[in-house]
Short mmCIF file of the C-alpha atoms (twelve columns), coordinates in Angstrom:
data_MODEL
# 
_entry.id   MODEL 
# 
loop_
_atom_site.group_PDB 
_atom_site.id 
_atom_site.type_symbol 
_atom_site.label_atom_id 
_atom_site.label_alt_id 
_atom_site.label_comp_id 
_atom_site.label_asym_id 
_atom_site.label_seq_id 
_atom_site.Cartn_x 
_atom_site.Cartn_y 
_atom_site.Cartn_z 
_atom_site.pdbx_PDB_model_num 
ATOM 1   C CA . MET A 1   -20.858 2.769  -20.862 1 
ATOM 2   C CA . LYS A 2   -20.134 0.177  -17.906 1 
ATOM 3   C CA . THR A 3   -16.269 1.804  -17.247 1 
ATOM 4   C CA . GLN A 4   -18.180 5.037  -16.438 1 
ATOM 5   C CA . THR A 5   -20.260 4.287  -14.422 1 
ATOM 6   C CA . THR A 6   -17.041 2.233  -12.259 1 
ATOM 7   C CA . LEU A 7   -15.866 5.542  -12.512 1 
ATOM 8   C CA . ARG A 8   -17.654 7.288  -10.988 1 
ATOM 9   C CA . TRP A 9   -17.402 5.930  -8.278  1 
ATOM 10  C CA . LEU A 10  -14.275 4.975  -7.974  1 
ATOM 11  C CA . ASN A 11  -14.265 8.258  -7.284  1 
ATOM 12  C CA . PHE A 12  -16.506 8.567  -5.237  1 
ATOM 13  C CA . ALA A 13  -14.699 6.124  -2.741  1 
ATOM 14  C CA . LEU A 14  -11.337 8.643  -4.322  1 
ATOM 15  C CA . PHE A 15  -12.366 12.110 -2.729  1 
ATOM 16  C CA . GLY A 16  -13.897 9.969  0.827   1 
ATOM 17  C CA . LEU A 17  -11.038 8.327  1.529   1 
ATOM 18  C CA . ALA A 18  -8.967  11.068 0.176   1 
ATOM 19  C CA . LEU A 19  -11.024 12.961 2.883   1 
ATOM 20  C CA . TRP A 20  -10.460 11.335 5.191   1 
ATOM 21  C CA . PHE A 21  -6.489  10.920 5.162   1 
ATOM 22  C CA . PHE A 22  -6.562  14.360 5.231   1 
ATOM 23  C CA . GLY A 23  -8.979  15.164 7.778   1 
ATOM 24  C CA . ASN A 24  -6.971  12.757 10.072  1 
ATOM 25  C CA . LEU A 25  -3.903  14.158 9.054   1 
ATOM 26  C CA . TYR A 26  -4.057  17.505 9.763   1 
ATOM 27  C CA . GLU A 27  -5.563  16.390 13.960  1 
ATOM 28  C CA . GLU A 28  -2.865  13.764 13.477  1 
ATOM 29  C CA . VAL A 29  -0.101  17.208 12.614  1 
ATOM 30  C CA . ILE A 30  -1.618  20.166 14.339  1 
ATOM 31  C CA . LEU A 31  -4.726  18.956 16.725  1 
ATOM 32  C CA . MET A 32  -3.254  16.582 17.987  1 
ATOM 33  C CA . PRO A 33  0.349   18.472 20.087  1 
ATOM 34  C CA . ASN A 34  -1.700  21.045 21.071  1 
ATOM 35  C CA . TRP A 35  -3.560  18.331 22.979  1 
ATOM 36  C CA . LEU A 36  -0.846  16.546 24.452  1 
ATOM 37  C CA . VAL A 37  0.983   19.502 26.665  1 
ATOM 38  C CA . ALA A 38  -2.790  20.703 27.627  1 
ATOM 39  C CA . PRO A 39  -4.809  17.748 27.396  1 
ATOM 40  C CA . LEU A 40  -7.903  19.059 29.628  1 
ATOM 41  C CA . ASP A 41  -8.234  22.787 28.424  1 
ATOM 42  C CA . VAL A 42  -8.198  21.480 24.549  1 
ATOM 43  C CA . LEU A 43  -10.378 19.241 24.744  1 
ATOM 44  C CA . GLN A 44  -12.774 21.865 26.426  1 
ATOM 45  C CA . ALA A 45  -12.466 24.454 24.435  1 
ATOM 46  C CA . TYR A 46  -13.191 21.605 21.239  1 
ATOM 47  C CA . ASN A 47  -15.746 21.001 23.371  1 
ATOM 48  C CA . ARG A 48  -17.762 24.507 23.449  1 
ATOM 49  C CA . TYR A 49  -16.712 25.161 19.814  1 
ATOM 50  C CA . TYR A 50  -18.140 22.068 18.067  1 
ATOM 51  C CA . THR A 51  -21.345 22.985 20.102  1 
ATOM 52  C CA . VAL A 52  -24.353 23.567 16.770  1 
ATOM 53  C CA . VAL A 53  -22.532 21.038 13.513  1 
ATOM 54  C CA . ILE A 54  -19.779 18.901 14.620  1 
ATOM 55  C CA . GLN A 55  -17.639 17.154 12.168  1 
ATOM 56  C CA . TYR A 56  -18.740 13.888 12.197  1 
ATOM 57  C CA . HIS A 57  -22.192 14.224 10.988  1 
ATOM 58  C CA . TYR A 58  -20.655 15.052 7.350   1 
ATOM 59  C CA . TYR A 59  -17.410 13.589 7.931   1 
ATOM 60  C CA . VAL A 60  -18.373 9.809  8.886   1 
ATOM 61  C CA . PRO A 61  -21.130 9.016  6.337   1 
ATOM 62  C CA . ILE A 62  -18.659 9.865  3.098   1 
ATOM 63  C CA . THR A 63  -15.936 7.539  4.393   1 
ATOM 64  C CA . GLN A 64  -17.643 5.119  5.174   1 
ATOM 65  C CA . VAL A 65  -19.743 5.046  2.197   1 
ATOM 66  C CA . ALA A 66  -16.376 5.408  -0.103  1 
ATOM 67  C CA . VAL A 67  -15.313 1.780  1.786   1 
ATOM 68  C CA . ILE A 68  -18.575 0.396  0.885   1 
ATOM 69  C CA . VAL A 69  -18.190 1.313  -2.811  1 
ATOM 70  C CA . LEU A 70  -14.868 -0.716 -2.583  1 
ATOM 71  C CA . ILE A 71  -16.545 -3.475 -1.192  1 
ATOM 72  C CA . VAL A 72  -19.373 -3.597 -3.437  1 
ATOM 73  C CA . CYS A 73  -17.521 -3.441 -6.349  1 
ATOM 74  C CA . CYS A 74  -15.179 -6.353 -5.002  1 
ATOM 75  C CA . PHE A 75  -18.671 -8.933 -5.109  1 
ATOM 76  C CA . THR A 76  -19.844 -7.243 -8.379  1 
ATOM 77  C CA . ALA A 77  -18.666 -7.398 -12.290 1 
ATOM 78  C CA . ASN A 78  -17.437 -4.608 -13.581 1 
ATOM 79  C CA . PRO A 79  -14.302 -3.025 -15.241 1 
ATOM 80  C CA . ALA A 80  -13.050 -2.748 -11.827 1 
ATOM 81  C CA . ARG A 81  -12.783 -6.422 -10.894 1 
ATOM 82  C CA . GLN A 82  -12.021 -7.019 -13.966 1 
ATOM 83  C CA . GLN A 83  -8.726  -5.328 -14.969 1 
ATOM 84  C CA . ALA A 84  -7.428  -4.268 -10.816 1 
ATOM 85  C CA . GLY A 85  -10.011 -7.450 -9.422  1 
ATOM 86  C CA . ARG A 86  -6.445  -7.047 -6.326  1 
ATOM 87  C CA . ASP A 87  -5.233  -3.966 -6.177  1 
ATOM 88  C CA . LEU A 88  -9.721  -3.505 -5.502  1 
ATOM 89  C CA . GLY A 89  -10.286 -5.829 -3.457  1 
ATOM 90  C CA . ARG A 90  -6.461  -4.454 -1.546  1 
ATOM 91  C CA . ALA A 91  -8.277  -1.079 -1.050  1 
ATOM 92  C CA . ALA A 92  -11.352 -2.433 0.197   1 
ATOM 93  C CA . ILE A 93  -9.095  -4.344 2.634   1 
ATOM 94  C CA . TRP A 94  -7.364  -1.839 4.253   1 
ATOM 95  C CA . GLY A 95  -10.557 0.158  3.693   1 
ATOM 96  C CA . THR A 96  -12.496 -1.896 6.327   1 
ATOM 97  C CA . ILE A 97  -9.430  -2.346 8.748   1 
ATOM 98  C CA . ALA A 98  -9.413  1.277  9.070   1 
ATOM 99  C CA . LEU A 99  -12.988 1.185  9.534   1 
ATOM 100 C CA . VAL A 100 -12.570 -1.463 12.465  1 
ATOM 101 C CA . LEU A 101 -10.368 1.006  14.041  1 
ATOM 102 C CA . THR A 102 -12.327 3.556  13.467  1 
ATOM 103 C CA . ALA A 103 -14.823 1.983  14.641  1 
ATOM 104 C CA . TRP A 104 -12.704 1.428  17.764  1 
ATOM 105 C CA . ILE A 105 -11.403 4.559  17.723  1 
ATOM 106 C CA . VAL A 106 -14.475 6.064  18.742  1 
ATOM 107 C CA . LEU A 107 -16.213 3.243  21.208  1 
ATOM 108 C CA . SER A 108 -13.596 3.829  23.512  1 
ATOM 109 C CA . LEU A 109 -12.042 7.274  23.110  1 
ATOM 110 C CA . ASN A 110 -14.045 9.476  21.220  1 
ATOM 111 C CA . LEU A 111 -16.942 9.326  23.469  1 
ATOM 112 C CA . ASP A 112 -14.939 9.878  26.524  1 
ATOM 113 C CA . LEU A 113 -13.658 12.653 25.019  1 
ATOM 114 C CA . PHE A 114 -15.759 14.327 22.836  1 
ATOM 115 C CA . ILE A 115 -19.095 13.504 23.659  1 
ATOM 116 C CA . GLY A 116 -20.818 14.884 26.368  1 
ATOM 117 C CA . GLN A 117 -19.821 16.277 30.147  1 
ATOM 118 C CA . LEU A 118 -15.913 16.001 29.342  1 
ATOM 119 C CA . THR A 119 -15.035 14.079 33.625  1 
ATOM 120 C CA . LEU A 120 -11.672 12.793 32.848  1 
ATOM 121 C CA . THR A 121 -8.580  14.037 34.612  1 
ATOM 122 C CA . GLU A 122 -5.324  15.878 33.274  1 
ATOM 123 C CA . THR A 123 -3.613  11.907 33.433  1 
ATOM 124 C CA . GLU A 124 -6.983  10.206 31.818  1 
ATOM 125 C CA . ALA A 125 -6.907  13.058 29.297  1 
ATOM 126 C CA . HIS A 126 -3.694  12.395 28.441  1 
ATOM 127 C CA . ARG A 127 -2.956  8.794  28.248  1 
ATOM 128 C CA . LYS A 128 -5.980  8.496  26.426  1 
ATOM 129 C CA . GLY A 129 -4.710  11.162 23.508  1 
ATOM 130 C CA . LEU A 130 -1.797  9.641  23.519  1 
ATOM 131 C CA . ILE A 131 -3.592  5.887  22.812  1 
ATOM 132 C CA . TRP A 132 -5.940  8.832  20.249  1 
ATOM 133 C CA . MET A 133 -2.116  9.980  18.084  1 
ATOM 134 C CA . LEU A 134 -1.411  6.393  18.289  1 
ATOM 135 C CA . GLY A 135 -4.374  4.614  16.377  1 
ATOM 136 C CA . ASN A 136 -5.346  7.372  14.313  1 
ATOM 137 C CA . GLY A 137 -1.771  6.824  12.972  1 
ATOM 138 C CA . VAL A 138 -2.012  3.387  12.023  1 
ATOM 139 C CA . ARG A 139 -5.445  3.802  10.738  1 
ATOM 140 C CA . LEU A 140 -3.780  6.820  8.636   1 
ATOM 141 C CA . ILE A 141 -1.876  4.750  7.072   1 
ATOM 142 C CA . CYS A 142 -4.585  1.456  6.653   1 
ATOM 143 C CA . VAL A 143 -6.500  5.294  4.858   1 
ATOM 144 C CA . GLY A 144 -3.367  5.266  2.783   1 
ATOM 145 C CA . LEU A 145 -3.283  3.156  1.238   1 
ATOM 146 C CA . SER A 146 -6.361  1.926  0.216   1 
ATOM 147 C CA . LEU A 147 -6.187  5.219  -1.583  1 
ATOM 148 C CA . TRP A 148 -3.290  4.438  -3.172  1 
ATOM 149 C CA . TYR A 149 -4.679  1.097  -4.153  1 
ATOM 150 C CA . THR A 150 -8.174  3.024  -5.529  1 
ATOM 151 C CA . ILE A 151 -6.011  4.670  -7.760  1 
ATOM 152 C CA . ARG A 152 -4.265  2.221  -8.983  1 
ATOM 153 C CA . VAL A 153 -7.893  0.665  -10.154 1 
ATOM 154 C CA . ARG A 154 -9.153  3.853  -11.453 1 
ATOM 155 C CA . ASP A 155 -6.223  4.493  -13.167 1 
ATOM 156 C CA . ALA A 156 -6.518  0.898  -14.088 1 
ATOM 157 C CA . ILE A 157 -9.728  1.193  -16.298 1 
ATOM 158 C CA . ARG A 158 -9.340  4.540  -17.526 1 
# 
């Protein structure tokens, strides 16, 4: 019974991490090249498009809760901690680093780029786009490692 419950939580964490990884991979490969070519035009179109439902409303809570699940599993008695504690800890650490990096990206870049009226110059929008792209690349590595270790934990207790 405890193994099944742990597997359910790990599968939820895997879903959240996969959503996060592939969502950000899409942004890195598809959205960013457009943004870097014509930053203000793309940002204005992007901000006009997302007026009713913003992806942060469903995307952000799931990704953060996925990492919280891993952290909780590190500090509670469960089969994942007993059988694959080292990989579980690594998954939680890489996920936490990704959360911290995300907080920095949101607070230092996204608030200027995606929230409210766009008041940046073309040069500043391009510069912030480059910083966002590099930060997102590092975040992709962190989330990918968290995803990898979580898969290893899940497979160890299955």
